[in-house]
CSV table of C-alpha atoms in Angstrom, one decimal:
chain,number,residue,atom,x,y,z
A,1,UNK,CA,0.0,0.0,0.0
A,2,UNK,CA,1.0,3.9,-0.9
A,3,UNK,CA,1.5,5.9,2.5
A,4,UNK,CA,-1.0,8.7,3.5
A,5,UNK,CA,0.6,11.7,5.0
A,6,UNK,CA,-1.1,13.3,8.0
A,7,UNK,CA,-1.3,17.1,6.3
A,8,UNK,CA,-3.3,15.1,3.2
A,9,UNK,CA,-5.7,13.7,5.2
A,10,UNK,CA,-9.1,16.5,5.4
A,11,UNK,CA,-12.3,16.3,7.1
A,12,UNK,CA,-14.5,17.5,4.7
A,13,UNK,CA,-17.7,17.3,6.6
A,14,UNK,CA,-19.8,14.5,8.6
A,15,UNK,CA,-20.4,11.9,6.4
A,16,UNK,CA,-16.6,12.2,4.1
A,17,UNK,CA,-13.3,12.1,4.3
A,18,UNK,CA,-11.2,14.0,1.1
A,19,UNK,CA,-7.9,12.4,1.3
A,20,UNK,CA,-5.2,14.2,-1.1
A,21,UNK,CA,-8.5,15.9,-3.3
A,22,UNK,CA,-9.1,12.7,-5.2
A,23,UNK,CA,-9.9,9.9,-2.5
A,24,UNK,CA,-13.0,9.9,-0.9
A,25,UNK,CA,-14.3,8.2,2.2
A,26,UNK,CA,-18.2,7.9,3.0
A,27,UNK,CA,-19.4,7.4,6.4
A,28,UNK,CA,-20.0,3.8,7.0
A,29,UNK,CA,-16.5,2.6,4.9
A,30,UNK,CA,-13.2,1.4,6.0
A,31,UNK,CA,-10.4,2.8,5.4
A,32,UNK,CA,-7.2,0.8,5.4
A,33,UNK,CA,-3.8,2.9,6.2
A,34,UNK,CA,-0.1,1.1,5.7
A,35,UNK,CA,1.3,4.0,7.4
A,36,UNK,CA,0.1,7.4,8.5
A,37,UNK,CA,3.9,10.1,8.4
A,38,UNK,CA,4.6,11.8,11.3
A,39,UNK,CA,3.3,15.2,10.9
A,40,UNK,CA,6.8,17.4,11.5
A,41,UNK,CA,10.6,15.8,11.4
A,42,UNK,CA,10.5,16.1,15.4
A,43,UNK,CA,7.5,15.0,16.7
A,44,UNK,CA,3.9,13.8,16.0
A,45,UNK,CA,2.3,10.9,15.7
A,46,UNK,CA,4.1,7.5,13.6
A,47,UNK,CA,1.3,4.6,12.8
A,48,UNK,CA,2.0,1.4,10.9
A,49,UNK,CA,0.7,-1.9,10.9
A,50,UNK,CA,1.5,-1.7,14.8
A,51,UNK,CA,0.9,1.3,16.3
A,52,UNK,CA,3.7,2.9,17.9
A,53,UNK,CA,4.9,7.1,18.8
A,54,UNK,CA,8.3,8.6,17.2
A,55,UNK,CA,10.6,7.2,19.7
A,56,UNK,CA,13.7,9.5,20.4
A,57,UNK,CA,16.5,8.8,22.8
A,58,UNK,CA,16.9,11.6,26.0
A,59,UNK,CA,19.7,13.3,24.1
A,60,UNK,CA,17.6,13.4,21.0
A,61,UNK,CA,14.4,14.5,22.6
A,62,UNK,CA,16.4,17.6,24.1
A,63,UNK,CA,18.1,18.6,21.1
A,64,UNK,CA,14.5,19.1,19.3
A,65,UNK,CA,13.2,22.1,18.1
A,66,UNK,CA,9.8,23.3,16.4
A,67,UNK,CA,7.7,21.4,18.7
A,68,UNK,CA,3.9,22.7,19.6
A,69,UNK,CA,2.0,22.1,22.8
A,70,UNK,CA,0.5,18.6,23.0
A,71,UNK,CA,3.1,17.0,20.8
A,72,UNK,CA,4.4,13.0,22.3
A,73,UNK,CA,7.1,10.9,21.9
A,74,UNK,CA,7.9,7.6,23.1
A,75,UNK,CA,11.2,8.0,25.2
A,76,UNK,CA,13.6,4.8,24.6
A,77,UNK,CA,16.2,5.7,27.4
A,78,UNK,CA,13.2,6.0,30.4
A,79,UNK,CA,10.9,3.6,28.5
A,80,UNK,CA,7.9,6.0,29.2
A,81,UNK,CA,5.5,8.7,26.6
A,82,UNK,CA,6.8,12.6,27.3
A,83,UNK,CA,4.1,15.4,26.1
A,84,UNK,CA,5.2,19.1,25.4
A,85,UNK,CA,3.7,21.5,27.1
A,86,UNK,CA,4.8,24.3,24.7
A,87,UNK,CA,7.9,24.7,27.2
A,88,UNK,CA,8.9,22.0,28.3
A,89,UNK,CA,9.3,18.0,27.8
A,90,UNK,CA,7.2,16.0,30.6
A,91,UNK,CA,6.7,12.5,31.7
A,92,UNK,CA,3.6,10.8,31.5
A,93,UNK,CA,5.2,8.4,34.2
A,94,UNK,CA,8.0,7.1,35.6
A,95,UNK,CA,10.8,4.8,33.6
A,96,UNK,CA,9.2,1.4,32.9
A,97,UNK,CA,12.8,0.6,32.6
A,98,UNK,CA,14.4,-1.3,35.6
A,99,UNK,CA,18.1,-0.9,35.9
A,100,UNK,CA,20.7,-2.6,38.5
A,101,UNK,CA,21.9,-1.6,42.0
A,102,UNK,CA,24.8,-3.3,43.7
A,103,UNK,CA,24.8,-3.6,47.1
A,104,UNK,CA,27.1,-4.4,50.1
A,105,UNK,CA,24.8,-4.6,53.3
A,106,UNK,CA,26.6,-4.9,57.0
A,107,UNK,CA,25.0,-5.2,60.3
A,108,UNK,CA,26.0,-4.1,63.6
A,109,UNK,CA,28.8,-6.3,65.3
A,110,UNK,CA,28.1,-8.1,68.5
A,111,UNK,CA,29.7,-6.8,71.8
A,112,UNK,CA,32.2,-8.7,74.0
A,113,UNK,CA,31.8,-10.8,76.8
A,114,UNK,CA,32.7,-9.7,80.4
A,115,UNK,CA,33.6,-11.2,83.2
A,116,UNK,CA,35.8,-10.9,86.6
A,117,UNK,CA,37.5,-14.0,85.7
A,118,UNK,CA,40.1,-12.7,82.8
A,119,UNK,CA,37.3,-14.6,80.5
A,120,UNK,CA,35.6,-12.6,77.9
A,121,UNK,CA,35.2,-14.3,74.5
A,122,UNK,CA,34.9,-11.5,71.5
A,123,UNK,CA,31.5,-10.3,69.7
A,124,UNK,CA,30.6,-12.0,65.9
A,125,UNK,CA,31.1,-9.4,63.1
A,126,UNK,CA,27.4,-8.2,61.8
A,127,UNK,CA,26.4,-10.5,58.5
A,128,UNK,CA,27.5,-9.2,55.6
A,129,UNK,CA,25.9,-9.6,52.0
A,130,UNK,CA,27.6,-8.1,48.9
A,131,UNK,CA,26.8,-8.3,45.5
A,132,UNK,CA,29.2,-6.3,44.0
A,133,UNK,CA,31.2,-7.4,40.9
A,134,UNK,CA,32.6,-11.1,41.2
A,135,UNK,CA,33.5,-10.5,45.0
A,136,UNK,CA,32.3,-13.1,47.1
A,137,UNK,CA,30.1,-12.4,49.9
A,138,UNK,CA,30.4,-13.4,54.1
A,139,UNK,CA,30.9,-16.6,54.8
A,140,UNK,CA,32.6,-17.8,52.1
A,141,UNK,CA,29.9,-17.4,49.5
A,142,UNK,CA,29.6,-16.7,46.2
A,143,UNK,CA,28.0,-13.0,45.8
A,144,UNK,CA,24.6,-12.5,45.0
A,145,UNK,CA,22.8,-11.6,42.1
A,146,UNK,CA,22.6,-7.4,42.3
A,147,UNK,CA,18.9,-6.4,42.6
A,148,UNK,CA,17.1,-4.8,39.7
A,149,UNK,CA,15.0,-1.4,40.6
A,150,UNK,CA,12.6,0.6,39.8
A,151,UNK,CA,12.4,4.2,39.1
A,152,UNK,CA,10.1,6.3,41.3
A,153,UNK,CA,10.0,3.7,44.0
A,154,UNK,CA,10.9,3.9,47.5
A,155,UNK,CA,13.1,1.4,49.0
A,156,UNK,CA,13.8,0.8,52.9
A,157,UNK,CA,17.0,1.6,53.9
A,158,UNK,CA,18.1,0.2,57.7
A,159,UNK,CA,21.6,0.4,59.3
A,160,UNK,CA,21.8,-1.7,62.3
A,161,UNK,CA,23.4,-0.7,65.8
A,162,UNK,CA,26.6,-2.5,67.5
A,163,UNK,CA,25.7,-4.1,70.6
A,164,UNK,CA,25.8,-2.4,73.8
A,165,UNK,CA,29.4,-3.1,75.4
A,166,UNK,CA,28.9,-5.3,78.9
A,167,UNK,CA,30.3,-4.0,82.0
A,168,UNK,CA,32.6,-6.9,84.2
A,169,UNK,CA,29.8,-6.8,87.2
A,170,UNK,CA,27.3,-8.2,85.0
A,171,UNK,CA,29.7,-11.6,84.7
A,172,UNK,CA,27.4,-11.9,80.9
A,173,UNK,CA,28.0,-12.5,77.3
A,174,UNK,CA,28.0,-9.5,74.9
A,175,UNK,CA,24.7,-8.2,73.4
A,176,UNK,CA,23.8,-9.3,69.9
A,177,UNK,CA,24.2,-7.1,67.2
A,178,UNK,CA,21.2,-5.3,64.8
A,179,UNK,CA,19.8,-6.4,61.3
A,180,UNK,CA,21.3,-3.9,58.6
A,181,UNK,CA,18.6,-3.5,55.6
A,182,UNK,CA,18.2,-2.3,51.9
A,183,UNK,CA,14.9,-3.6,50.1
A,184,UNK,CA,14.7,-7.6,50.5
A,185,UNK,CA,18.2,-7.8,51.6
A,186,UNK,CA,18.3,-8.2,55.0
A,187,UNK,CA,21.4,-9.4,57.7
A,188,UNK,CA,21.9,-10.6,60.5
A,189,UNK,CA,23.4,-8.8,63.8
A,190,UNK,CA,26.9,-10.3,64.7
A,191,UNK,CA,26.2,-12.7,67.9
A,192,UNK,CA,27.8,-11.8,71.5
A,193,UNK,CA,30.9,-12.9,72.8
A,194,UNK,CA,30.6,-15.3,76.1
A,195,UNK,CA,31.3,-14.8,79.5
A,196,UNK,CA,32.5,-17.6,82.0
A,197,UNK,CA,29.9,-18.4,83.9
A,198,UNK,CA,29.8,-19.1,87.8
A,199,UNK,CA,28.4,-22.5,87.2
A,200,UNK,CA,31.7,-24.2,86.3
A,201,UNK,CA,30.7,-24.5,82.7
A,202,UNK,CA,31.9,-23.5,79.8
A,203,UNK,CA,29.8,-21.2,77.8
A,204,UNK,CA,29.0,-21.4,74.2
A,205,UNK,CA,29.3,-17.9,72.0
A,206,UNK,CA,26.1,-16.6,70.8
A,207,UNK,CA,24.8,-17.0,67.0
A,208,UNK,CA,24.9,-14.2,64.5
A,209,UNK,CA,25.3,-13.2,61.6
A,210,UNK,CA,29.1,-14.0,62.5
A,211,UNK,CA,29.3,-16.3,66.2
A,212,UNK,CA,30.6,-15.1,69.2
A,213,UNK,CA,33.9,-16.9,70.6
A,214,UNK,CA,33.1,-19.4,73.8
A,215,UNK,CA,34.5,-19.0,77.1
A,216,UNK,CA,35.5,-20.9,80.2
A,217,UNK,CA,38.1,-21.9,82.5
A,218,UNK,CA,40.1,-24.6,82.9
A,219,UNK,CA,40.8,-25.0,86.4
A,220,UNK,CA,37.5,-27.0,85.9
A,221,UNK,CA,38.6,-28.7,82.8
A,222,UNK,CA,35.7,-27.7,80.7
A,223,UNK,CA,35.2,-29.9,78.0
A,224,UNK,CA,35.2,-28.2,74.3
A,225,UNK,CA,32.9,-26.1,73.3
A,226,UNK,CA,32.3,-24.7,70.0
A,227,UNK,CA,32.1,-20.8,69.3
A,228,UNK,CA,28.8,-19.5,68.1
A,229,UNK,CA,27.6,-20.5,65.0
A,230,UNK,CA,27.7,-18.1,62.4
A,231,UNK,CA,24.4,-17.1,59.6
A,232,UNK,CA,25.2,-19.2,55.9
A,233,UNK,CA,25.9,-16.2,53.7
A,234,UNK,CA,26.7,-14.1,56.1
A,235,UNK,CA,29.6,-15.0,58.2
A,236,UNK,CA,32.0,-17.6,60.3
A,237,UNK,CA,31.7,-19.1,63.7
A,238,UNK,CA,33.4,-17.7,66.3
A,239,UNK,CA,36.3,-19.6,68.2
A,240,UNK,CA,35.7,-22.8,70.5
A,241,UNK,CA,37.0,-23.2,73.6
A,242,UNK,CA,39.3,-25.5,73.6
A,243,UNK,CA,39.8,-26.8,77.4
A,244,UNK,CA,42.5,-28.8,79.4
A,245,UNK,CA,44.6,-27.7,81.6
A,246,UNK,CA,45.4,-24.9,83.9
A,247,UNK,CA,44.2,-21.2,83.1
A,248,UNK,CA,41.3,-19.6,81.3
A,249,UNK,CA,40.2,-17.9,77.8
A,250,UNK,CA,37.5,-16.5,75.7
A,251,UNK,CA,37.8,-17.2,71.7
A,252,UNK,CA,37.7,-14.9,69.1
A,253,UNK,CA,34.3,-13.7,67.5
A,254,UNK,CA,33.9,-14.7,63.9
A,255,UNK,CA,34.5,-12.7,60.8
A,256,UNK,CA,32.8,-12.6,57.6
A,257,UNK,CA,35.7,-13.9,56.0
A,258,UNK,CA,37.5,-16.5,58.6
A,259,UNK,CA,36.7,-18.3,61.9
A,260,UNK,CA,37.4,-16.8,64.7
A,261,UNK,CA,40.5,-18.4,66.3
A,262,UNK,CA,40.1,-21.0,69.6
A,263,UNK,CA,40.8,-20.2,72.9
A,264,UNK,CA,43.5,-22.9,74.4
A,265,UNK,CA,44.1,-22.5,78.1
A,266,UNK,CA,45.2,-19.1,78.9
A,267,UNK,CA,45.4,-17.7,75.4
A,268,UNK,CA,42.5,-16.4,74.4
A,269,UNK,CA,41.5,-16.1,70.3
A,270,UNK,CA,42.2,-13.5,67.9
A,271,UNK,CA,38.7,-12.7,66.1
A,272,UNK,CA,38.1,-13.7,62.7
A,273,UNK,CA,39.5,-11.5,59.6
A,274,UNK,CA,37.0,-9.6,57.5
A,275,UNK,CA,35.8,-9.6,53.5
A,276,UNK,CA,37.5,-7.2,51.1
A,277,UNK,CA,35.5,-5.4,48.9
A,278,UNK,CA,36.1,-2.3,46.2
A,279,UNK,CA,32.3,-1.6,45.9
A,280,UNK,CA,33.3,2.1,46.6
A,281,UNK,CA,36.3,2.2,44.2
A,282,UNK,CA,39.1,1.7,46.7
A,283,UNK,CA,39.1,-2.0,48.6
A,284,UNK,CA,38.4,-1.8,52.3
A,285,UNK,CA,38.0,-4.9,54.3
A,286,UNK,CA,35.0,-4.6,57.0
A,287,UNK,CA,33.6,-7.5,58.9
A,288,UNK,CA,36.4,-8.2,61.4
A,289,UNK,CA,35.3,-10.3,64.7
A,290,UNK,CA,35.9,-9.9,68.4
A,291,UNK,CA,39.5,-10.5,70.0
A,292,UNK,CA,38.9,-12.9,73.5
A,293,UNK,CA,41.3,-11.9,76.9
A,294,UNK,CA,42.3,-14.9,78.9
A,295,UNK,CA,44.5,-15.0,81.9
A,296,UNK,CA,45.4,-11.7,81.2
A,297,UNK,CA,46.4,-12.1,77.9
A,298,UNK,CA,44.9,-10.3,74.8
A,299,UNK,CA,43.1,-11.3,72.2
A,300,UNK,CA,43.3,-9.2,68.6
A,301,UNK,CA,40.7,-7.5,66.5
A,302,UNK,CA,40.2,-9.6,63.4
A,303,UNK,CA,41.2,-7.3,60.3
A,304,UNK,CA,38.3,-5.3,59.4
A,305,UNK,CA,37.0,-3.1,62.4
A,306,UNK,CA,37.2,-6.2,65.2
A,307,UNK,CA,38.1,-4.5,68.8
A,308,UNK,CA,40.7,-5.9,70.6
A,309,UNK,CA,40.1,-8.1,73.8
A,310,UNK,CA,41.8,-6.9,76.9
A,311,UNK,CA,41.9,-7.2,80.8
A,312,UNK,CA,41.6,-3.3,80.9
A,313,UNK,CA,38.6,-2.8,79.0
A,314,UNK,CA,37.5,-4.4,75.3
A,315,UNK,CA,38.0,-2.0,72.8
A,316,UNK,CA,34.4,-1.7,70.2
A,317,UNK,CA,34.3,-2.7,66.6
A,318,UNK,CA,34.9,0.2,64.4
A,319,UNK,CA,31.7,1.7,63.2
A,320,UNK,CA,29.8,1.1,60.2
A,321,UNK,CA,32.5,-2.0,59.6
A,322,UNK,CA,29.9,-4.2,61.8
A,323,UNK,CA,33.1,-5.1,63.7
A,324,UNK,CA,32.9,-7.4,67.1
A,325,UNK,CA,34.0,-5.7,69.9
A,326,UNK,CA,36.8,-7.2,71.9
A,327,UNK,CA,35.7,-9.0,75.7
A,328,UNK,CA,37.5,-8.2,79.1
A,329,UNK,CA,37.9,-9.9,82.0
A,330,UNK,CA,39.6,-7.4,84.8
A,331,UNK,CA,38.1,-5.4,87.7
A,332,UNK,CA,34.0,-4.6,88.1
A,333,UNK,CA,34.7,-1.5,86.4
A,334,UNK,CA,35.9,-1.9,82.9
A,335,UNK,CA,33.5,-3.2,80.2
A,336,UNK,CA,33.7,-5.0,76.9
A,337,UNK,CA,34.1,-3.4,73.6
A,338,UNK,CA,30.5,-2.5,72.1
A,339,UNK,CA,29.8,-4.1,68.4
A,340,UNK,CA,30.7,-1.7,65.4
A,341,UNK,CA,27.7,-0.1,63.4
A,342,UNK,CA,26.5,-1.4,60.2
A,343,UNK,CA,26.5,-0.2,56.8
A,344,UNK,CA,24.9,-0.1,53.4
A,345,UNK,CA,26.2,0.9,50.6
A,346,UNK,CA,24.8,1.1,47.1
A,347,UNK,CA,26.4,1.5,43.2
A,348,UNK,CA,24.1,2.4,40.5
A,349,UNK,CA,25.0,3.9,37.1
A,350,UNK,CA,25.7,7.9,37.4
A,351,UNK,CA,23.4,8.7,34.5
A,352,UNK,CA,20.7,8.4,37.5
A,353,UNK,CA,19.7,10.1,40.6
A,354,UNK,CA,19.5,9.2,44.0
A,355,UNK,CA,16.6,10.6,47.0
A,356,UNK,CA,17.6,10.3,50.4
A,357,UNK,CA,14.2,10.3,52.9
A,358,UNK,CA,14.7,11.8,56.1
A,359,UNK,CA,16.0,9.7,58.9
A,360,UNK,CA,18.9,8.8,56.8
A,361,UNK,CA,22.7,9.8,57.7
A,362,UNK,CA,23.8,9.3,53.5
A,363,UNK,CA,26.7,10.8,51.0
A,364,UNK,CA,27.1,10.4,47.6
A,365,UNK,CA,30.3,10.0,45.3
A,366,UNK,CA,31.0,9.2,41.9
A,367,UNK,CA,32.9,6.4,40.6
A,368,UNK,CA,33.7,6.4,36.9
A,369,UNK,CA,30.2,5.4,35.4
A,370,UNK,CA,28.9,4.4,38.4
A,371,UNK,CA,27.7,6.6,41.6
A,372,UNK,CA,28.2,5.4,44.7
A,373,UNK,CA,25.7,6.5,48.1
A,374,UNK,CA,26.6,5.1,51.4
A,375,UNK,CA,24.4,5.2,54.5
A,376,UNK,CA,26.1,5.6,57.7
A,377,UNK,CA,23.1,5.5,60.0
A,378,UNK,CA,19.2,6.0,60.8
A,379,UNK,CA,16.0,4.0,59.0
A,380,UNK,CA,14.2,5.4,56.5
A,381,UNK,CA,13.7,5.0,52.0
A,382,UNK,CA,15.4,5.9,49.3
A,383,UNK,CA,14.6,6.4,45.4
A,384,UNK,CA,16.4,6.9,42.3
A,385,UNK,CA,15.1,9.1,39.0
């Protein structure tokens, strides 16, 4: 079939249409069109045998000119219909496109244990879940599979607390750390480093996102007993205690990369290492369990924000690593070392923009192509145009 342009076709009155002065359509007929030409070179309306708007890139659509009031386009980069307003381009909605996000989420690190006894084992590091590039994630993992957004959307943004550092007096294991959060990705708090219990028993270190280490003391000849279990995904165990002998000691708290190390009479564990990851553009390791005291020994941060154990006080994970903080075991007046913050941390393509709701602590950089946000603290959403 010929094609029909727009500026040929006439209304001539109620019952005819006078196509090009020499085709003629009465009321009642059907009138078959191949193609109907967009009225102007930059905008209008296309038909063909599907029908369809002129579609026009963003960089095309702004470099138009010659455009009236009510003209439309389809959009191809935001995947929606724009209208002119005799200004200015609009959106009829937002982009129907969905594009990627990579994340690296980080809960709060568990605190150490404390107790009077020189045996405080050292918090679990806060779960961690990456996605980013071909890096693996805690635990040992492969990463995930980056999530794919929206435009226009909002998305729940949660950074989880350390837990709150134990003072010797209270003779208990550390406090569990919080869940970090962005969208369905959710982790678990790093579990509490133990604390040698009156009983004569050894105690086991708490579960987490990365274990706690165990404590006790061998003047009883505590049998073994295995740190805290770590989350699958997420983290490592912390250190066992290990028993025999004279002496006492508290294991390391796990990592998201290793185990924390065992506590074997009166040396305590060092806490698990931490996971590398370049998701900002520079590799930082975060992650880092607990270090155990024992017998007045000390027990060291695992790479990655864990806080050191000591008789004098445990040192806290570093914030928004989600490092385990270090145990103690000297007079009624030190305490343990509180569990780092969380973190999350998300890379998106720079060509789009990111809105951070209120009750967020966030900064933005750019990385090459990519921008990078990172939230530091608070609850709340965040949306990208």
């Amino acid at each position: 079939m010929s094609k029909i342009k727009a500026n040929e076709i006439e209304k001539h009155d109620a019952s005819e249409i006078t196509i090009n002065s020499d085709t003629h359509v009465k009321a009642g007929q059907k009138l078959v069109v191949d193609t109907i030409e967009e009225k102007t070179a930059n905008a209008g309306i296309q038909l063909s045998s599907s029908l369809g708007l002129v579609s026009k890139t963003t960089t095309e659509m702004n470099a138009m000119s010659g455009m009236a009031a009510g003209d439309i386009i389809y959009n191809e980069t935001k995947g929606t219909i724009y209208v002119y307003n005799g200004t200015s381009w609009n959106a009829m909605s937002g982009s129907t496109f969905p594009f990627t996000v990579e994340s690296l989420v980080i809960a709060g690190g568990g605190s150490g244990g404390a107790d009077d006894n020189s045996v405080g084992a050292g918090g679990g590091a806060g779960g961690l879940r990456n996605s980013y590039a071909s890096e693996n994630t805690g635990g040992g993992a492969s990463g995930e599979t980056p999530l794919s957004l929206m435009e226009g959307t909002n998305y729940t943004v949660t950074i989880g607390a350390g837990g709150a550092a134990r003072v010797v007096s209270d003779e208990a294991s550390g406090n569990d750390g919080s869940s970090s959060v962005f969208h369905t990705i959710s982790t678990v708090g790093g579990g509490g480093g133990a604390a040698y219990a009156s009983s004569g028993a050894a105690v086991q270190g708490r579960t987490g996102g990365s274990g706690g280490g165990s404590a006790g003391w061998n003047y009883t000849n505590d049998a073994t007993t295995a740190g805290g279990t770590g989350t699958s995904g997420q983290g490592y165990a912390g250190g066992s205690y290990t028993g025999g002998g004279g002496g006492r000691a508290g294991g390391g708290g796990g990592g998201a990369a290793a185990v924390g190390a065992n506590a074997d009479t009166s040396t305590p564990g060092a806490g698990g290492a931490g996971l590398s990851s370049s998701i900002t553009g520079s590799a930082v390791t975060r992650g880092g369990g607990g270090g155990g005291t024992g017998d007045g020994s000390t027990g060291a941060g695992g790479a990655g924000g864990g806080g050191q154990g000591t008789m004098s006080g445990g040192t806290a994970g570093t914030a928004n690593t989600g490092g385990g903080g270090g145990g103690t075991g000297g007079s009624s007046s030190t305490s343990s070392g509180a569990g780092g913050s969380g973190v999350v941390i998300l890379r998106y393509a720079n060509t789009l923009t990111v809105s951070v709701g209120a009750g967020l602590t966030a900064s933005t950089a750019t990385d090459g192509s990519s921008k990078v946000t990172t939230f530091t603290a608070g609850t709340g959403t965040v949306s990208f145009s």
